[in-house]
Structure formats: structure tokens, C-alpha cells
Amino acid sequence: MQYSLGIDAGGTFTDAVIVRDSDGIIVESAKVLTTYPDPINGIKKVIDELTPDYVKNVKLVSVSTTLSTNTILEDTGFPVGVILVGDYVIPKEGFPAKYYVQLNGGHTSNGEEATPLDEEGVKRFAMEIKDYVAAFAVSSFFSNRNSDHELRVKKIIRDLTGLPVVCGHELSQEVGAYDRSITAYLNAQLLPITHKFIQSIMQDISSRGIDANLLMLKCDGSVVGMEEALERPIESIFSGPAASLVGAAYLTGYDTCAMVDVGGTSTDVALIRNGIPELSDQGAVVGGWKTMVKAIKMETSATGGDSHVWVHDERMFIGPRRVIPLCRAAVEYPGFMTKLQECKAPSRKLFCENVQPTKFFVRTATKPLELNRFEEEVYDAIQSVPISYHELFLRLKKQPGVRSLDSLIQKRLVQAIAFTPTDALHVLGEFRLWDAEASIIGAERLSKFVKMTKEEFCSEVRRKVAKNMAHDLISYLVEGIPESVVDRILSGENFTRFKIETPVVLLGGPVGAFKEEMEKLIDAQIVVPEYSSVGNAVGALVGKGIKRVEILVKRDFAPITGEDVTLEELKNAKEVLKYFVFAPDGRYIFPEHLEAIEYAIITAKKLVMDYMQAAGYSPREVEIEVTRKELSIREGEEPVETKVIVVGIGTSRAVVEKDVVPDYMRKKAISSRRASEFSYSGK
């Protein structure tokens, strides 16, 4: 008997399911705490919880994770140096990277060099910041048409620093230099975290003697081989929600449903329609930044079970930062209950997100990269035992810097402990996993600052989380609706409720606690299925291996070089009509349209098959589909542009009989030599 293993490493819990391949039945599941900031120990623990006889017969392991999403939402990625090559227009709010530079260079829309690359500027910038960053990203104007400048920058930086470098053209061939730069930046800051995560999984699976194909779920619901995932962690930013969406359909049997997934850090909403997940027309947006990553269409917000509940000016706030719940800290840290009972609250005049009467700080095992003097002082004062803001004040003999605390949390050197929605549910008796007494103490401390009883305070937390879930759901279903209008709809005034015709499936932890509140806010069939708490791990197993390659063929005039034209062309013009092929590995020029199209198709097919074979699929397990999108000025004329799209779909090796999401992603030329001198054997 053979089995498949699905793993989801979320912000709070790490889940696993074992599915029997012969009939798609879930035979076992397990849930443990995610180990933060390094989730690999949690993955090891959750596998240890499974029956060894099942584990040893696993032939497929597929992983989904919210690690990348949470890193971006919490702004805890590693520092990155960004090089923008070309005449970029930076928005008023500025570029998100602390270290970036704009340099001369870039290409035109036809791939011709617009301005020579400022190589000396690249060298100066790299040497100035190499000790302050973990990776570099480079984005050049029209690198999707000619990647030469990005590749030259990459080589210079690698030679000088040895650090990883991400190029924009490696992640997207779409037009949009600024969005490519954001995508490259985010991908680069995720590299160190994701490399450690994936490599640790591979080592653990191997050490158990499991001979299985290893896959990771992408944010479009498809799966990729681990080697690919190592290079493109940005493509996993929404793999957790994508897994939840596919898992929601699998667990309920609905072809069409909305999904609301409440994790530890975020709440995600998505929709599957007639068995096909809704995909975004635009690149995925996370943390307010638009990327060029193709993903499921979703609404996400930084509110989850582990979101920080804090008070200021007699008002309650939830999030956006994730913290360790008080109830969990009481179990994990000996003596914490005594600290919680005895700690003195700071002056309410100092209250902010990082200065709270129930907030503590504890050092993680991560070593610091580069700290300033103020950060070092605070870091040295925080040890492996949780410490309150008041204790920090006594230890430092001065007011701890709030900015320094915030920076240490962002760098994952320090983790915060505080009151959360999970604590509120412990107080209300709707979820009991850890020490409810710690939650009660926290509720009593915070509630007095907003003039409520502890029960009222916790009920309000629950209501706010449910309202956030409903808000995200409405915003998703009615795209473009103003936030103020959604708030009015959810206010319950004028005897109205928002009606949703499709079932709404809730997934994640104790989501059942929010079902009743949700039903008060919206008129919908709300479903909490069996195994809802491990829906992500289930969904990780039903994705298919999919690779999509798009290559643009463009008709335009090319300068005459004397090497690739006829004598007649030389006599009559300085430029001649040619066909540009903008492939991921370079720009090619052909004299004939059909020749260019043929080369684009052959190249795209090869890239697809190389990718699928690296992911463990044999050629007989891959279906290839070729389509073209053509743009013509006048009907009947030869197209000005042709986009060749080649999609490879790998046969799912998990739960093949159930096939819950059938077909759901189906619905060098060469300026120096003549293209006709080249023949293609498919290599």
C-alpha cells in the first residue's frame, strides 16, 4: 500500500496528513506547534506524530507554507541591496528596500541597448553595502527583452561579494520594470529563509529513509520540484491559501465555494468556481506591494489567531504583528506565570504596539547580522527568559528604545509574547489548548484600559476577528467596493445583511468559534468541514505539476548589420523588417515569421519539459498544450506581436482516483549570425 504525505508549515501550527493513494482517503492527521523562526523542527515533530508504517510507505511528499507570506506581511525579511538599471520613476512613498541605487543602463522595447551599463557604479554600491545585506536584486529596463545588463550586474556582484543575486527577468517576462523590481526584491529577501527551510525538509525526509518525490505548492495551486522552489521562493507567497482553497473543495465536495482561512498571522479569502480556482488577472499583491507572481485571486489581511491585541487611548487594536499567545508562553517558559502576575505596567502615556501591560520579549536562537549601538544594548538585555518592558527599563537603567525593539523583532532576533485572539477564546472557554489562567490575567489587565469586563473584552476581540473575516469576504466578492461601504453593510443597520449564494467554507484552527458571529454579519451557508484544521496539508496533495512558458514574437525593424541581410536589402534601406523572439535565455532575430514562431514553440516546449522532468515527471506523465495570442493592426494581416504560450501539466500522483481538481489549470539569434544557420534538435 502506498501513501502520500501532505505538510503545511503555517505561522502557528504545522499540520500533516497521510492520504491513501488507492482511494484518496485521509487515514491520519497530526498537528503540532510551528517552531519559530525556524519551522523545520515543527515539521520533524509532526512527522514523528504519524504512524511509522504509513510514513515508510510514502511515495510523495508535498509541502505548502505561509512562511514567505508571513515574512512579507510582518516585514521580517532579510536586508537586500537593490540595483535599478535604467530611468526608473520611484513613487513618492519611496522604494521598499533600505539599500538601493539607480544606475545608467537598460534596453529598448526591441532589446537594443539604450544606455551603456554603469559597471563602476555597480561595483561601488556592492562594496559599500555587502556587509549589511544578505542578498542582492537587480532589475533593468526591458530586461524581459534583453537580460544582458541584469546578467552582467549579477556576475559583478557574485564575483565581488559571493552573495546570491536575483534578476528580474528570471521571475517574469511580463512588461513592467518597476513591478519586476519589487518582485526581485521580495524574492531576494526570502532566499536565506526559504533555502534553510527547504533544504532542512529534504535532509529530514532523506534521513528517515523515505524514497519519495518532493514537491512544494505554489501560489497558483500547482506544485513544483524543490530545486525550483529554492530559486523562486516568491512563488510560494500564497501557497498556504492556495492549498486551503483546493483543500476546502476536497473536504466538502463543493465544485464552487468561497474559502476563509484563518491562520496564526493572516486571514485569507479565495474562491473556487466549477472546480477551477479564481486566478488574479494581475500579479499577486502582498503587504501592499504588487508583484508579477501569478497567483490565486485572494483577499488577505494581517489578522489571525496569533495577532497582537493591544490598547491605546481607550481603544482596542488587533495586529498586524504576530506574537506568542500568553496561554502558550505559560506552558513553554517555566516561571512565566509568575512574571505575568507580578509585572508592573508601563505608564499609559508610553502605550504603543511595543509598550503594553501584557507584552514580553524573548531572544531567539538567530544570530544578529549587523546591529547598531542601541540595538545591541537592547539585544544584550533580552535573554532566553521572557522579559517585560518594565524589566528592560530596570536592566538598562533607561527607557528602552521602541525603534530598537521593533528592529530586533523585524530581524527575527527577538520574539514578542502578548495577548491574542487565541487568548480571548481561552478566556471564553471556546478553545482550550494551553494555560487559560495566563489568558485570563492578560484580559483582566487590558480590559480595564478600555473600560470593559474581561468577558466583554474577549467577546469584542472575537467579534472583531469575525467582522474582519466577513469584511475580507465581501471585499473579495464585490471587487472595488469602498471599505467604508463594507463597514456600513456589516454594521447591521437598516435591517440588512449581505447575502452570499455560494457556500462559505471556514478553515484553520478553532474557526468554529467564529461561525456564529459570522452568521450574524452575513447571510450565507457557512460550513466547517471535518479536518478543517488541516485543510492546507490536504490541499498540498491535490495540486498538479504545472509549468507555463510564454515567449513573445514581435515584428519590427532591425538595424542592417551586413551579416544577416541580402544584397538587395543593403541597397534599399538602413533598416529591415525582422522578427524578434524574446526568450527567457536571450533575444533572437529571424528573417521569417514562421521561423520565429517555430523557434519560440520549440524553446518553450524544451523549457517546460526540462522543468517537469526536474520535478520528477516522466515525459509520458506530461501533457503539453500550445496556444497563441496574436495582435494585428488590421484583420487578415500578419500579426505585429504573437505570444506563444506552452503549458505542461503533470499527472497528479496523489489521490488520483478522486482527482478533486480535474484539469484545473488547463481551462540566440542572433545579431551576429543568421538564425537560419541554427538547427534545433530539442536539446
JSON list of C-alpha atoms in Angstrom, two decimals, residues 79 115 120 208 257 277-278 322 368 393 401 404 414 489 504 516 535 545 561 646 652 663 678:
[
{"chain": "A", "resi": 79, "resn": "PRO", "atom": "CA", "xyz": [18.03, 43.02, 4.15]},
{"chain": "A", "resi": 115, "resn": "THR", "atom": "CA", "xyz": [22.47, 53.36, -22.40]},
{"chain": "A", "resi": 120, "resn": "GLU", "atom": "CA", "xyz": [31.71, 51.08, -11.85]},
{"chain": "A", "resi": 208, "resn": "ARG", "atom": "CA", "xyz": [14.13, 8.81, 7.51]},
{"chain": "A", "resi": 257, "resn": "CYS", "atom": "CA", "xyz": [-17.37, 27.70, -2.79]},
{"chain": "A", "resi": 277, "resn": "PRO", "atom": "CA", "xyz": [-9.73, 28.37, -8.61]},
{"chain": "A", "resi": 278, "resn": "GLU", "atom": "CA", "xyz": [-10.19, 32.03, -9.41]},
{"chain": "A", "resi": 322, "resn": "ARG", "atom": "CA", "xyz": [2.20, 38.14, 15.18]},
{"chain": "A", "resi": 368, "resn": "PRO", "atom": "CA", "xyz": [22.49, 39.08, 14.66]},
{"chain": "A", "resi": 393, "resn": "PHE", "atom": "CA", "xyz": [13.90, 49.62, 31.86]},
{"chain": "A", "resi": 401, "resn": "GLY", "atom": "CA", "xyz": [14.27, 52.34, 22.55]},
{"chain": "A", "resi": 404, "resn": "SER", "atom": "CA", "xyz": [15.38, 49.25, 18.58]},
{"chain": "A", "resi": 414, "resn": "VAL", "atom": "CA", "xyz": [13.63, 38.84, 19.34]},
{"chain": "A", "resi": 489, "resn": "ILE", "atom": "CA", "xyz": [-23.02, 46.79, 5.37]},
{"chain": "A", "resi": 504, "resn": "VAL", "atom": "CA", "xyz": [-18.56, 29.66, 2.63]},
{"chain": "A", "resi": 516, "resn": "GLU", "atom": "CA", "xyz": [-21.95, 32.08, 14.93]},
{"chain": "A", "resi": 535, "resn": "GLY", "atom": "CA", "xyz": [-7.11, 21.77, 5.20]},
{"chain": "A", "resi": 545, "resn": "GLY", "atom": "CA", "xyz": [2.61, 19.91, -11.59]},
{"chain": "A", "resi": 561, "resn": "THR", "atom": "CA", "xyz": [24.50, 44.85, -39.95]},
{"chain": "A", "resi": 646, "resn": "VAL", "atom": "CA", "xyz": [3.14, 26.50, -23.80]},
{"chain": "A", "resi": 652, "resn": "SER", "atom": "CA", "xyz": [-1.10, 14.05, -10.27]},
{"chain": "A", "resi": 663, "resn": "ASP", "atom": "CA", "xyz": [-7.82, 19.84, -15.24]},
{"chain": "A", "resi": 678, "resn": "PHE", "atom": "CA", "xyz": [20.85, 27.09, -36.43]}
]
